Amino acid sequence: MPAPNLSAETSSFSYVSTETVLRTDLSNAGPTVCVYCASSRACHPDYHASAYRLGELLAEGGCSIIYGGGGAGSMGAVADGALSRNGRVVGVIPHFMMELEWGHSGITELLRVEDMRTRKHIMLSQSQAVVALPGGSGTLEELFEAITLKRLGLYLNPIVLVNTRGYFDPLIEMMSRAVEERFMSERHGAMWQVVQTAEEVLPAIKSAPQWPADAIHFAAQNIPPTSQPEPPK
């Protein structure tokens, strides 16, 4: 399968220099996909199977993976899936997690960084797409940061949610509610795509609508209410 044509540039935001920390040159390795996922071993095995399959498909599609560097749960599964197809996998992990021996020992590169903030920045800024698998608070926080930066025009690339076992249904409903209640405009609903299986991820990335670089100009646009509230008596 040919590598997807991800022509969008990487993130324009920069508060951490990455030129001197990554030994692996991702610029000549095909598109790099940032995968957000969980380390839980206790979740339903369908989540791990989906993560493993995603790793296989991304590697077969010529994509490199950058992720949180863990060796357990969906983190370990997505890395192992890619490695089984000779894929390139870069993990980014804070020092304190390495002290707990949470890192994956067999990936292409495991970059140790100072803190979570640096980890998230490197993962996102080195990617041409984001894929979010089901996960807990850390995964959701990473996903919402990517969506927020895209809303501000600081990250322009595709964001795909893999809705295994309908996990993201409540989140999708909540985001739709945010649009309905005018905390976001209808066009913000195009910032992410939702798929049900790992097989749909690469097609979703390739078909994602181009996000405008000037999105900042309507990110904070005041959306007039349908009716004006009555003045207090």
JSON list of C-alpha atoms in Angstrom, two decimals:
[
{"chain": "A", "resi": 1, "resn": "MET", "atom": "CA", "xyz": [0.00, 0.00, 0.00]},
{"chain": "A", "resi": 2, "resn": "PRO", "atom": "CA", "xyz": [1.53, 3.37, -0.97]},
{"chain": "A", "resi": 3, "resn": "ALA", "atom": "CA", "xyz": [2.19, 5.91, 1.74]},
{"chain": "A", "resi": 4, "resn": "PRO", "atom": "CA", "xyz": [-0.65, 8.41, 2.15]},
{"chain": "A", "resi": 5, "resn": "ASN", "atom": "CA", "xyz": [-0.13, 11.87, 0.75]},
{"chain": "A", "resi": 6, "resn": "LEU", "atom": "CA", "xyz": [-0.12, 14.04, 3.85]},
{"chain": "A", "resi": 7, "resn": "SER", "atom": "CA", "xyz": [0.88, 17.38, 2.44]},
{"chain": "A", "resi": 8, "resn": "ALA", "atom": "CA", "xyz": [-0.07, 19.50, 5.46]},
{"chain": "A", "resi": 9, "resn": "GLU", "atom": "CA", "xyz": [2.91, 20.92, 7.28]},
{"chain": "A", "resi": 10, "resn": "THR", "atom": "CA", "xyz": [3.69, 20.00, 10.85]},
{"chain": "A", "resi": 11, "resn": "SER", "atom": "CA", "xyz": [2.58, 22.20, 13.70]},
{"chain": "A", "resi": 12, "resn": "SER", "atom": "CA", "xyz": [3.57, 25.85, 13.67]},
{"chain": "A", "resi": 13, "resn": "PHE", "atom": "CA", "xyz": [3.63, 26.15, 17.46]},
{"chain": "A", "resi": 14, "resn": "SER", "atom": "CA", "xyz": [7.04, 25.83, 19.08]},
{"chain": "A", "resi": 15, "resn": "TYR", "atom": "CA", "xyz": [8.11, 26.20, 22.66]},
{"chain": "A", "resi": 16, "resn": "VAL", "atom": "CA", "xyz": [10.51, 23.21, 22.73]},
{"chain": "A", "resi": 17, "resn": "SER", "atom": "CA", "xyz": [13.39, 22.69, 20.33]},
{"chain": "A", "resi": 18, "resn": "THR", "atom": "CA", "xyz": [13.31, 19.20, 18.80]},
{"chain": "A", "resi": 19, "resn": "GLU", "atom": "CA", "xyz": [16.16, 19.49, 16.31]},
{"chain": "A", "resi": 20, "resn": "THR", "atom": "CA", "xyz": [18.83, 18.20, 18.68]},
{"chain": "A", "resi": 21, "resn": "VAL", "atom": "CA", "xyz": [16.93, 15.60, 20.69]},
{"chain": "A", "resi": 22, "resn": "LEU", "atom": "CA", "xyz": [15.54, 13.14, 18.16]},
{"chain": "A", "resi": 23, "resn": "ARG", "atom": "CA", "xyz": [18.23, 10.85, 16.74]},
{"chain": "A", "resi": 24, "resn": "THR", "atom": "CA", "xyz": [15.76, 9.27, 14.33]},
{"chain": "A", "resi": 25, "resn": "ASP", "atom": "CA", "xyz": [15.27, 11.31, 11.17]},
{"chain": "A", "resi": 26, "resn": "LEU", "atom": "CA", "xyz": [11.54, 11.22, 10.56]},
{"chain": "A", "resi": 27, "resn": "SER", "atom": "CA", "xyz": [11.61, 13.70, 7.68]},
{"chain": "A", "resi": 28, "resn": "ASN", "atom": "CA", "xyz": [12.66, 11.07, 5.14]},
{"chain": "A", "resi": 29, "resn": "ALA", "atom": "CA", "xyz": [10.73, 8.15, 6.56]},
{"chain": "A", "resi": 30, "resn": "GLY", "atom": "CA", "xyz": [7.29, 8.80, 5.08]},
{"chain": "A", "resi": 31, "resn": "PRO", "atom": "CA", "xyz": [4.43, 10.42, 6.98]},
{"chain": "A", "resi": 32, "resn": "THR", "atom": "CA", "xyz": [4.65, 10.32, 10.77]},
{"chain": "A", "resi": 33, "resn": "VAL", "atom": "CA", "xyz": [1.47, 9.57, 12.69]},
{"chain": "A", "resi": 34, "resn": "CYS", "atom": "CA", "xyz": [1.14, 10.51, 16.34]},
{"chain": "A", "resi": 35, "resn": "VAL", "atom": "CA", "xyz": [-0.84, 7.84, 18.18]},
{"chain": "A", "resi": 36, "resn": "TYR", "atom": "CA", "xyz": [-2.50, 8.63, 21.50]},
{"chain": "A", "resi": 37, "resn": "CYS", "atom": "CA", "xyz": [-3.37, 5.48, 23.45]},
{"chain": "A", "resi": 38, "resn": "ALA", "atom": "CA", "xyz": [-3.48, 3.86, 26.89]},
{"chain": "A", "resi": 39, "resn": "SER", "atom": "CA", "xyz": [-1.21, 1.61, 28.91]},
{"chain": "A", "resi": 40, "resn": "SER", "atom": "CA", "xyz": [-3.97, -0.27, 30.73]},
{"chain": "A", "resi": 41, "resn": "ARG", "atom": "CA", "xyz": [-3.67, -4.06, 30.71]},
{"chain": "A", "resi": 42, "resn": "ALA", "atom": "CA", "xyz": [-7.10, -4.48, 32.32]},
{"chain": "A", "resi": 43, "resn": "CYS", "atom": "CA", "xyz": [-9.31, -3.16, 29.52]},
{"chain": "A", "resi": 44, "resn": "HIS", "atom": "CA", "xyz": [-11.19, -5.36, 27.05]},
{"chain": "A", "resi": 45, "resn": "PRO", "atom": "CA", "xyz": [-8.82, -7.26, 24.71]},
{"chain": "A", "resi": 46, "resn": "ASP", "atom": "CA", "xyz": [-10.60, -5.76, 21.69]},
{"chain": "A", "resi": 47, "resn": "TYR", "atom": "CA", "xyz": [-8.80, -2.48, 22.44]},
{"chain": "A", "resi": 48, "resn": "HIS", "atom": "CA", "xyz": [-5.38, -4.12, 22.34]},
{"chain": "A", "resi": 49, "resn": "ALA", "atom": "CA", "xyz": [-6.24, -6.03, 19.17]},
{"chain": "A", "resi": 50, "resn": "SER", "atom": "CA", "xyz": [-7.34, -2.82, 17.46]},
{"chain": "A", "resi": 51, "resn": "ALA", "atom": "CA", "xyz": [-4.14, -1.06, 18.52]},
{"chain": "A", "resi": 52, "resn": "TYR", "atom": "CA", "xyz": [-1.96, -3.91, 17.24]},
{"chain": "A", "resi": 53, "resn": "ARG", "atom": "CA", "xyz": [-3.80, -3.92, 13.91]},
{"chain": "A", "resi": 54, "resn": "LEU", "atom": "CA", "xyz": [-3.40, -0.14, 13.63]},
{"chain": "A", "resi": 55, "resn": "GLY", "atom": "CA", "xyz": [0.34, -0.52, 14.10]},
{"chain": "A", "resi": 56, "resn": "GLU", "atom": "CA", "xyz": [0.48, -3.14, 11.37]},
{"chain": "A", "resi": 57, "resn": "LEU", "atom": "CA", "xyz": [-1.51, -1.02, 8.93]},
{"chain": "A", "resi": 58, "resn": "LEU", "atom": "CA", "xyz": [0.43, 2.18, 9.55]},
{"chain": "A", "resi": 59, "resn": "ALA", "atom": "CA", "xyz": [3.73, 0.37, 8.98]},
{"chain": "A", "resi": 60, "resn": "GLU", "atom": "CA", "xyz": [2.41, -1.36, 5.86]},
{"chain": "A", "resi": 61, "resn": "GLY", "atom": "CA", "xyz": [1.22, 2.03, 4.63]},
{"chain": "A", "resi": 62, "resn": "GLY", "atom": "CA", "xyz": [4.70, 3.52, 4.89]},
{"chain": "A", "resi": 63, "resn": "CYS", "atom": "CA", "xyz": [4.00, 5.60, 8.00]},
{"chain": "A", "resi": 64, "resn": "SER", "atom": "CA", "xyz": [6.26, 6.06, 10.99]},
{"chain": "A", "resi": 65, "resn": "ILE", "atom": "CA", "xyz": [4.69, 6.15, 14.44]},
{"chain": "A", "resi": 66, "resn": "ILE", "atom": "CA", "xyz": [5.46, 8.54, 17.26]},
{"chain": "A", "resi": 67, "resn": "TYR", "atom": "CA", "xyz": [3.75, 7.74, 20.54]},
{"chain": "A", "resi": 68, "resn": "GLY", "atom": "CA", "xyz": [4.14, 7.83, 24.31]},
{"chain": "A", "resi": 69, "resn": "GLY", "atom": "CA", "xyz": [6.83, 5.15, 24.46]},
{"chain": "A", "resi": 70, "resn": "GLY", "atom": "CA", "xyz": [5.08, 2.67, 26.77]},
{"chain": "A", "resi": 71, "resn": "GLY", "atom": "CA", "xyz": [5.38, -1.09, 26.54]},
{"chain": "A", "resi": 72, "resn": "ALA", "atom": "CA", "xyz": [2.06, -2.12, 28.10]},
{"chain": "A", "resi": 73, "resn": "GLY", "atom": "CA", "xyz": [-1.57, -2.08, 27.02]},
{"chain": "A", "resi": 74, "resn": "SER", "atom": "CA", "xyz": [-2.54, -0.39, 23.77]},
{"chain": "A", "resi": 75, "resn": "MET", "atom": "CA", "xyz": [0.77, 1.48, 23.78]},
{"chain": "A", "resi": 76, "resn": "GLY", "atom": "CA", "xyz": [2.74, -1.74, 23.62]},
{"chain": "A", "resi": 77, "resn": "ALA", "atom": "CA", "xyz": [0.28, -3.25, 21.16]},
{"chain": "A", "resi": 78, "resn": "VAL", "atom": "CA", "xyz": [0.48, -0.46, 18.57]},
{"chain": "A", "resi": 79, "resn": "ALA", "atom": "CA", "xyz": [4.28, -0.48, 18.76]},
{"chain": "A", "resi": 80, "resn": "ASP", "atom": "CA", "xyz": [4.47, -4.27, 18.48]},
{"chain": "A", "resi": 81, "resn": "GLY", "atom": "CA", "xyz": [2.08, -4.28, 15.54]},
{"chain": "A", "resi": 82, "resn": "ALA", "atom": "CA", "xyz": [4.23, -1.79, 13.65]},
{"chain": "A", "resi": 83, "resn": "LEU", "atom": "CA", "xyz": [7.46, -3.58, 14.54]},
{"chain": "A", "resi": 84, "resn": "SER", "atom": "CA", "xyz": [6.02, -6.87, 13.26]},
{"chain": "A", "resi": 85, "resn": "ARG", "atom": "CA", "xyz": [5.85, -5.20, 9.85]},
{"chain": "A", "resi": 86, "resn": "ASN", "atom": "CA", "xyz": [9.32, -3.65, 10.12]},
{"chain": "A", "resi": 87, "resn": "GLY", "atom": "CA", "xyz": [7.83, -0.25, 10.88]},
{"chain": "A", "resi": 88, "resn": "ARG", "atom": "CA", "xyz": [9.61, 2.69, 12.44]},
{"chain": "A", "resi": 89, "resn": "VAL", "atom": "CA", "xyz": [8.41, 3.53, 15.95]},
{"chain": "A", "resi": 90, "resn": "VAL", "atom": "CA", "xyz": [9.62, 6.43, 18.08]},
{"chain": "A", "resi": 91, "resn": "GLY", "atom": "CA", "xyz": [8.53, 6.70, 21.70]},
{"chain": "A", "resi": 92, "resn": "VAL", "atom": "CA", "xyz": [8.70, 9.84, 23.84]},
{"chain": "A", "resi": 93, "resn": "ILE", "atom": "CA", "xyz": [8.63, 9.23, 27.57]},
{"chain": "A", "resi": 94, "resn": "PRO", "atom": "CA", "xyz": [9.33, 11.30, 30.69]},
{"chain": "A", "resi": 95, "resn": "HIS", "atom": "CA", "xyz": [12.24, 10.28, 32.92]},
{"chain": "A", "resi": 96, "resn": "PHE", "atom": "CA", "xyz": [9.97, 9.41, 35.85]},
{"chain": "A", "resi": 97, "resn": "MET", "atom": "CA", "xyz": [8.14, 6.81, 33.74]},
{"chain": "A", "resi": 98, "resn": "MET", "atom": "CA", "xyz": [11.44, 5.23, 32.75]},
{"chain": "A", "resi": 99, "resn": "GLU", "atom": "CA", "xyz": [12.33, 4.98, 36.43]},
{"chain": "A", "resi": 100, "resn": "LEU", "atom": "CA", "xyz": [9.14, 2.92, 36.79]},
{"chain": "A", "resi": 101, "resn": "GLU", "atom": "CA", "xyz": [10.28, 0.74, 33.85]},
{"chain": "A", "resi": 102, "resn": "TRP", "atom": "CA", "xyz": [7.28, 1.68, 31.74]},
{"chain": "A", "resi": 103, "resn": "GLY", "atom": "CA", "xyz": [9.23, 2.14, 28.49]},
{"chain": "A", "resi": 104, "resn": "HIS", "atom": "CA", "xyz": [9.18, -0.18, 25.48]},
{"chain": "A", "resi": 105, "resn": "SER", "atom": "CA", "xyz": [12.62, -1.72, 25.04]},
{"chain": "A", "resi": 106, "resn": "GLY", "atom": "CA", "xyz": [12.33, -2.82, 21.41]},
{"chain": "A", "resi": 107, "resn": "ILE", "atom": "CA", "xyz": [11.29, 0.25, 19.43]},
{"chain": "A", "resi": 108, "resn": "THR", "atom": "CA", "xyz": [13.38, 2.23, 16.95]},
{"chain": "A", "resi": 109, "resn": "GLU", "atom": "CA", "xyz": [14.08, 5.04, 19.40]},
{"chain": "A", "resi": 110, "resn": "LEU", "atom": "CA", "xyz": [12.95, 5.80, 22.93]},
{"chain": "A", "resi": 111, "resn": "LEU", "atom": "CA", "xyz": [13.48, 9.46, 23.67]},
{"chain": "A", "resi": 112, "resn": "ARG", "atom": "CA", "xyz": [13.59, 10.42, 27.35]},
{"chain": "A", "resi": 113, "resn": "VAL", "atom": "CA", "xyz": [12.36, 13.92, 28.16]},
{"chain": "A", "resi": 114, "resn": "GLU", "atom": "CA", "xyz": [11.99, 16.05, 31.25]},
{"chain": "A", "resi": 115, "resn": "ASP", "atom": "CA", "xyz": [8.23, 16.18, 31.64]},
{"chain": "A", "resi": 116, "resn": "MET", "atom": "CA", "xyz": [4.79, 15.49, 30.18]},
{"chain": "A", "resi": 117, "resn": "ARG", "atom": "CA", "xyz": [4.57, 18.90, 28.55]},
{"chain": "A", "resi": 118, "resn": "THR", "atom": "CA", "xyz": [7.71, 18.30, 26.52]},
{"chain": "A", "resi": 119, "resn": "ARG", "atom": "CA", "xyz": [6.56, 14.80, 25.63]},
{"chain": "A", "resi": 120, "resn": "LYS", "atom": "CA", "xyz": [3.25, 16.03, 24.22]},
{"chain": "A", "resi": 121, "resn": "HIS", "atom": "CA", "xyz": [4.87, 18.83, 22.27]},
{"chain": "A", "resi": 122, "resn": "ILE", "atom": "CA", "xyz": [7.42, 16.61, 20.54]},
{"chain": "A", "resi": 123, "resn": "MET", "atom": "CA", "xyz": [4.84, 13.98, 19.66]},
{"chain": "A", "resi": 124, "resn": "LEU", "atom": "CA", "xyz": [2.49, 16.50, 18.09]},
{"chain": "A", "resi": 125, "resn": "SER", "atom": "CA", "xyz": [5.01, 18.78, 16.43]},
{"chain": "A", "resi": 126, "resn": "GLN", "atom": "CA", "xyz": [6.73, 15.88, 14.65]},
{"chain": "A", "resi": 127, "resn": "SER", "atom": "CA", "xyz": [3.52, 14.46, 13.20]},
{"chain": "A", "resi": 128, "resn": "GLN", "atom": "CA", "xyz": [1.48, 14.87, 10.05]},
{"chain": "A", "resi": 129, "resn": "ALA", "atom": "CA", "xyz": [-1.62, 13.29, 11.58]},
{"chain": "A", "resi": 130, "resn": "VAL", "atom": "CA", "xyz": [-3.04, 12.29, 14.97]},
{"chain": "A", "resi": 131, "resn": "VAL", "atom": "CA", "xyz": [-4.85, 9.06, 15.71]},
{"chain": "A", "resi": 132, "resn": "ALA", "atom": "CA", "xyz": [-6.56, 8.69, 19.10]},
{"chain": "A", "resi": 133, "resn": "LEU", "atom": "CA", "xyz": [-7.36, 5.23, 20.41]},
{"chain": "A", "resi": 134, "resn": "PRO", "atom": "CA", "xyz": [-9.59, 4.70, 23.45]},
{"chain": "A", "resi": 135, "resn": "GLY", "atom": "CA", "xyz": [-7.89, 5.58, 26.72]},
{"chain": "A", "resi": 136, "resn": "GLY", "atom": "CA", "xyz": [-8.17, 7.28, 30.07]},
{"chain": "A", "resi": 137, "resn": "SER", "atom": "CA", "xyz": [-7.58, 10.81, 31.29]},
{"chain": "A", "resi": 138, "resn": "GLY", "atom": "CA", "xyz": [-4.09, 11.10, 29.79]},
{"chain": "A", "resi": 139, "resn": "THR", "atom": "CA", "xyz": [-5.23, 10.03, 26.32]},
{"chain": "A", "resi": 140, "resn": "LEU", "atom": "CA", "xyz": [-8.24, 12.33, 26.45]},
{"chain": "A", "resi": 141, "resn": "GLU", "atom": "CA", "xyz": [-6.12, 15.26, 27.62]},
{"chain": "A", "resi": 142, "resn": "GLU", "atom": "CA", "xyz": [-3.73, 14.74, 24.69]},
{"chain": "A", "resi": 143, "resn": "LEU", "atom": "CA", "xyz": [-6.62, 14.51, 22.25]},
{"chain": "A", "resi": 144, "resn": "PHE", "atom": "CA", "xyz": [-8.27, 17.69, 23.50]},
{"chain": "A", "resi": 145, "resn": "GLU", "atom": "CA", "xyz": [-4.99, 19.58, 23.35]},
{"chain": "A", "resi": 146, "resn": "ALA", "atom": "CA", "xyz": [-4.60, 18.58, 19.69]},
{"chain": "A", "resi": 147, "resn": "ILE", "atom": "CA", "xyz": [-8.19, 19.63, 18.92]},
{"chain": "A", "resi": 148, "resn": "THR", "atom": "CA", "xyz": [-7.70, 22.93, 20.74]},
{"chain": "A", "resi": 149, "resn": "LEU", "atom": "CA", "xyz": [-4.49, 23.71, 18.86]},
{"chain": "A", "resi": 150, "resn": "LYS", "atom": "CA", "xyz": [-6.21, 22.85, 15.60]},
{"chain": "A", "resi": 151, "resn": "ARG", "atom": "CA", "xyz": [-9.07, 25.19, 16.45]},
{"chain": "A", "resi": 152, "resn": "LEU", "atom": "CA", "xyz": [-6.49, 27.94, 16.95]},
{"chain": "A", "resi": 153, "resn": "GLY", "atom": "CA", "xyz": [-4.78, 27.18, 13.63]},
{"chain": "A", "resi": 154, "resn": "LEU", "atom": "CA", "xyz": [-1.60, 25.99, 15.34]},
{"chain": "A", "resi": 155, "resn": "TYR", "atom": "CA", "xyz": [-1.98, 22.37, 14.24]},
{"chain": "A", "resi": 156, "resn": "LEU", "atom": "CA", "xyz": [-3.48, 21.85, 10.79]},
{"chain": "A", "resi": 157, "resn": "ASN", "atom": "CA", "xyz": [-3.28, 18.11, 10.27]},
{"chain": "A", "resi": 158, "resn": "PRO", "atom": "CA", "xyz": [-5.92, 15.34, 10.41]},
{"chain": "A", "resi": 159, "resn": "ILE", "atom": "CA", "xyz": [-7.18, 14.06, 13.77]},
{"chain": "A", "resi": 160, "resn": "VAL", "atom": "CA", "xyz": [-8.85, 10.64, 13.69]},
{"chain": "A", "resi": 161, "resn": "LEU", "atom": "CA", "xyz": [-10.68, 8.92, 16.55]},
{"chain": "A", "resi": 162, "resn": "VAL", "atom": "CA", "xyz": [-10.88, 5.11, 16.42]},
{"chain": "A", "resi": 163, "resn": "ASN", "atom": "CA", "xyz": [-14.21, 4.35, 18.05]},
{"chain": "A", "resi": 164, "resn": "THR", "atom": "CA", "xyz": [-13.57, 0.75, 19.15]},
{"chain": "A", "resi": 165, "resn": "ARG", "atom": "CA", "xyz": [-16.55, -0.72, 21.02]},
{"chain": "A", "resi": 166, "resn": "GLY", "atom": "CA", "xyz": [-18.28, 2.65, 20.71]},
{"chain": "A", "resi": 167, "resn": "TYR", "atom": "CA", "xyz": [-15.92, 4.06, 23.32]},
{"chain": "A", "resi": 168, "resn": "PHE", "atom": "CA", "xyz": [-15.95, 7.62, 22.00]},
{"chain": "A", "resi": 169, "resn": "ASP", "atom": "CA", "xyz": [-19.74, 7.83, 21.56]},
{"chain": "A", "resi": 170, "resn": "PRO", "atom": "CA", "xyz": [-20.26, 9.98, 24.70]},
{"chain": "A", "resi": 171, "resn": "LEU", "atom": "CA", "xyz": [-17.39, 12.28, 23.72]},
{"chain": "A", "resi": 172, "resn": "ILE", "atom": "CA", "xyz": [-18.75, 12.71, 20.21]},
{"chain": "A", "resi": 173, "resn": "GLU", "atom": "CA", "xyz": [-22.15, 13.54, 21.69]},
{"chain": "A", "resi": 174, "resn": "MET", "atom": "CA", "xyz": [-20.57, 16.07, 24.02]},
{"chain": "A", "resi": 175, "resn": "MET", "atom": "CA", "xyz": [-18.70, 17.78, 21.19]},
{"chain": "A", "resi": 176, "resn": "SER", "atom": "CA", "xyz": [-21.90, 17.93, 19.16]},
{"chain": "A", "resi": 177, "resn": "ARG", "atom": "CA", "xyz": [-23.58, 19.49, 22.16]},
{"chain": "A", "resi": 178, "resn": "ALA", "atom": "CA", "xyz": [-20.81, 22.10, 22.33]},
{"chain": "A", "resi": 179, "resn": "VAL", "atom": "CA", "xyz": [-21.66, 23.06, 18.74]},
{"chain": "A", "resi": 180, "resn": "GLU", "atom": "CA", "xyz": [-25.40, 23.07, 19.44]},
{"chain": "A", "resi": 181, "resn": "GLU", "atom": "CA", "xyz": [-24.90, 25.32, 22.45]},
{"chain": "A", "resi": 182, "resn": "ARG", "atom": "CA", "xyz": [-22.67, 27.64, 20.40]},
{"chain": "A", "resi": 183, "resn": "PHE", "atom": "CA", "xyz": [-19.45, 27.11, 22.31]},
{"chain": "A", "resi": 184, "resn": "MET", "atom": "CA", "xyz": [-18.06, 26.13, 18.90]},
{"chain": "A", "resi": 185, "resn": "SER", "atom": "CA", "xyz": [-19.30, 26.79, 15.39]},
{"chain": "A", "resi": 186, "resn": "GLU", "atom": "CA", "xyz": [-20.51, 24.10, 13.02]},
{"chain": "A", "resi": 187, "resn": "ARG", "atom": "CA", "xyz": [-17.31, 24.29, 10.98]},
{"chain": "A", "resi": 188, "resn": "HIS", "atom": "CA", "xyz": [-15.33, 23.18, 14.03]},
{"chain": "A", "resi": 189, "resn": "GLY", "atom": "CA", "xyz": [-17.01, 19.79, 13.66]},
{"chain": "A", "resi": 190, "resn": "ALA", "atom": "CA", "xyz": [-14.71, 19.18, 10.70]},
{"chain": "A", "resi": 191, "resn": "MET", "atom": "CA", "xyz": [-11.61, 19.24, 12.91]},
{"chain": "A", "resi": 192, "resn": "TRP", "atom": "CA", "xyz": [-11.79, 15.51, 13.59]},
{"chain": "A", "resi": 193, "resn": "GLN", "atom": "CA", "xyz": [-12.95, 12.35, 11.85]},
{"chain": "A", "resi": 194, "resn": "VAL", "atom": "CA", "xyz": [-14.40, 9.26, 13.53]},
{"chain": "A", "resi": 195, "resn": "VAL", "atom": "CA", "xyz": [-13.87, 5.69, 12.32]},
{"chain": "A", "resi": 196, "resn": "GLN", "atom": "CA", "xyz": [-14.89, 2.37, 13.77]},
{"chain": "A", "resi": 197, "resn": "THR", "atom": "CA", "xyz": [-11.94, 0.15, 12.80]},
{"chain": "A", "resi": 198, "resn": "ALA", "atom": "CA", "xyz": [-8.20, 0.37, 12.30]},
{"chain": "A", "resi": 199, "resn": "GLU", "atom": "CA", "xyz": [-8.68, -0.40, 8.61]},
{"chain": "A", "resi": 200, "resn": "GLU", "atom": "CA", "xyz": [-10.49, 2.91, 8.15]},
{"chain": "A", "resi": 201, "resn": "VAL", "atom": "CA", "xyz": [-7.76, 5.08, 9.65]},
{"chain": "A", "resi": 202, "resn": "LEU", "atom": "CA", "xyz": [-5.49, 5.67, 6.64]},
{"chain": "A", "resi": 203, "resn": "PRO", "atom": "CA", "xyz": [-8.42, 6.40, 4.28]},
{"chain": "A", "resi": 204, "resn": "ALA", "atom": "CA", "xyz": [-9.79, 8.85, 6.87]},
{"chain": "A", "resi": 205, "resn": "ILE", "atom": "CA", "xyz": [-6.42, 10.60, 7.11]},
{"chain": "A", "resi": 206, "resn": "LYS", "atom": "CA", "xyz": [-6.15, 10.89, 3.35]},
{"chain": "A", "resi": 207, "resn": "SER", "atom": "CA", "xyz": [-9.72, 12.18, 2.91]},
{"chain": "A", "resi": 208, "resn": "ALA", "atom": "CA", "xyz": [-9.73, 14.61, 5.85]},
{"chain": "A", "resi": 209, "resn": "PRO", "atom": "CA", "xyz": [-10.68, 18.14, 4.77]},
{"chain": "A", "resi": 210, "resn": "GLN", "atom": "CA", "xyz": [-7.83, 20.63, 4.71]},
{"chain": "A", "resi": 211, "resn": "TRP", "atom": "CA", "xyz": [-7.93, 22.84, 7.79]},
{"chain": "A", "resi": 212, "resn": "PRO", "atom": "CA", "xyz": [-7.32, 26.55, 7.09]},
{"chain": "A", "resi": 213, "resn": "ALA", "atom": "CA", "xyz": [-4.17, 28.17, 8.44]},
{"chain": "A", "resi": 214, "resn": "ASP", "atom": "CA", "xyz": [-6.22, 31.25, 9.36]},
{"chain": "A", "resi": 215, "resn": "ALA", "atom": "CA", "xyz": [-8.54, 29.26, 11.63]},
{"chain": "A", "resi": 216, "resn": "ILE", "atom": "CA", "xyz": [-7.53, 31.57, 14.48]},
{"chain": "A", "resi": 217, "resn": "HIS", "atom": "CA", "xyz": [-9.71, 34.25, 12.91]},
{"chain": "A", "resi": 218, "resn": "PHE", "atom": "CA", "xyz": [-12.91, 32.33, 13.54]},
{"chain": "A", "resi": 219, "resn": "ALA", "atom": "CA", "xyz": [-11.76, 30.37, 16.62]},
{"chain": "A", "resi": 220, "resn": "ALA", "atom": "CA", "xyz": [-12.97, 33.10, 18.95]},
{"chain": "A", "resi": 221, "resn": "GLN", "atom": "CA", "xyz": [-15.65, 34.49, 16.68]},
{"chain": "A", "resi": 222, "resn": "ASN", "atom": "CA", "xyz": [-18.70, 35.58, 18.63]},
{"chain": "A", "resi": 223, "resn": "ILE", "atom": "CA", "xyz": [-21.63, 33.46, 17.55]},
{"chain": "A", "resi": 224, "resn": "PRO", "atom": "CA", "xyz": [-24.80, 35.46, 18.01]},
{"chain": "A", "resi": 225, "resn": "PRO", "atom": "CA", "xyz": [-27.47, 33.75, 20.11]},
{"chain": "A", "resi": 226, "resn": "THR", "atom": "CA", "xyz": [-30.75, 32.80, 18.48]},
{"chain": "A", "resi": 227, "resn": "SER", "atom": "CA", "xyz": [-32.56, 35.09, 20.90]},
{"chain": "A", "resi": 228, "resn": "GLN", "atom": "CA", "xyz": [-31.49, 37.80, 23.30]},
{"chain": "A", "resi": 229, "resn": "PRO", "atom": "CA", "xyz": [-32.02, 37.16, 27.02]},
{"chain": "A", "resi": 230, "resn": "GLU", "atom": "CA", "xyz": [-34.40, 39.45, 28.81]},
{"chain": "A", "resi": 231, "resn": "PRO", "atom": "CA", "xyz": [-32.72, 42.13, 30.93]},
{"chain": "A", "resi": 232, "resn": "PRO", "atom": "CA", "xyz": [-32.79, 41.53, 34.69]},
{"chain": "A", "resi": 233, "resn": "LYS", "atom": "CA", "xyz": [-35.66, 43.15, 36.54]}
]
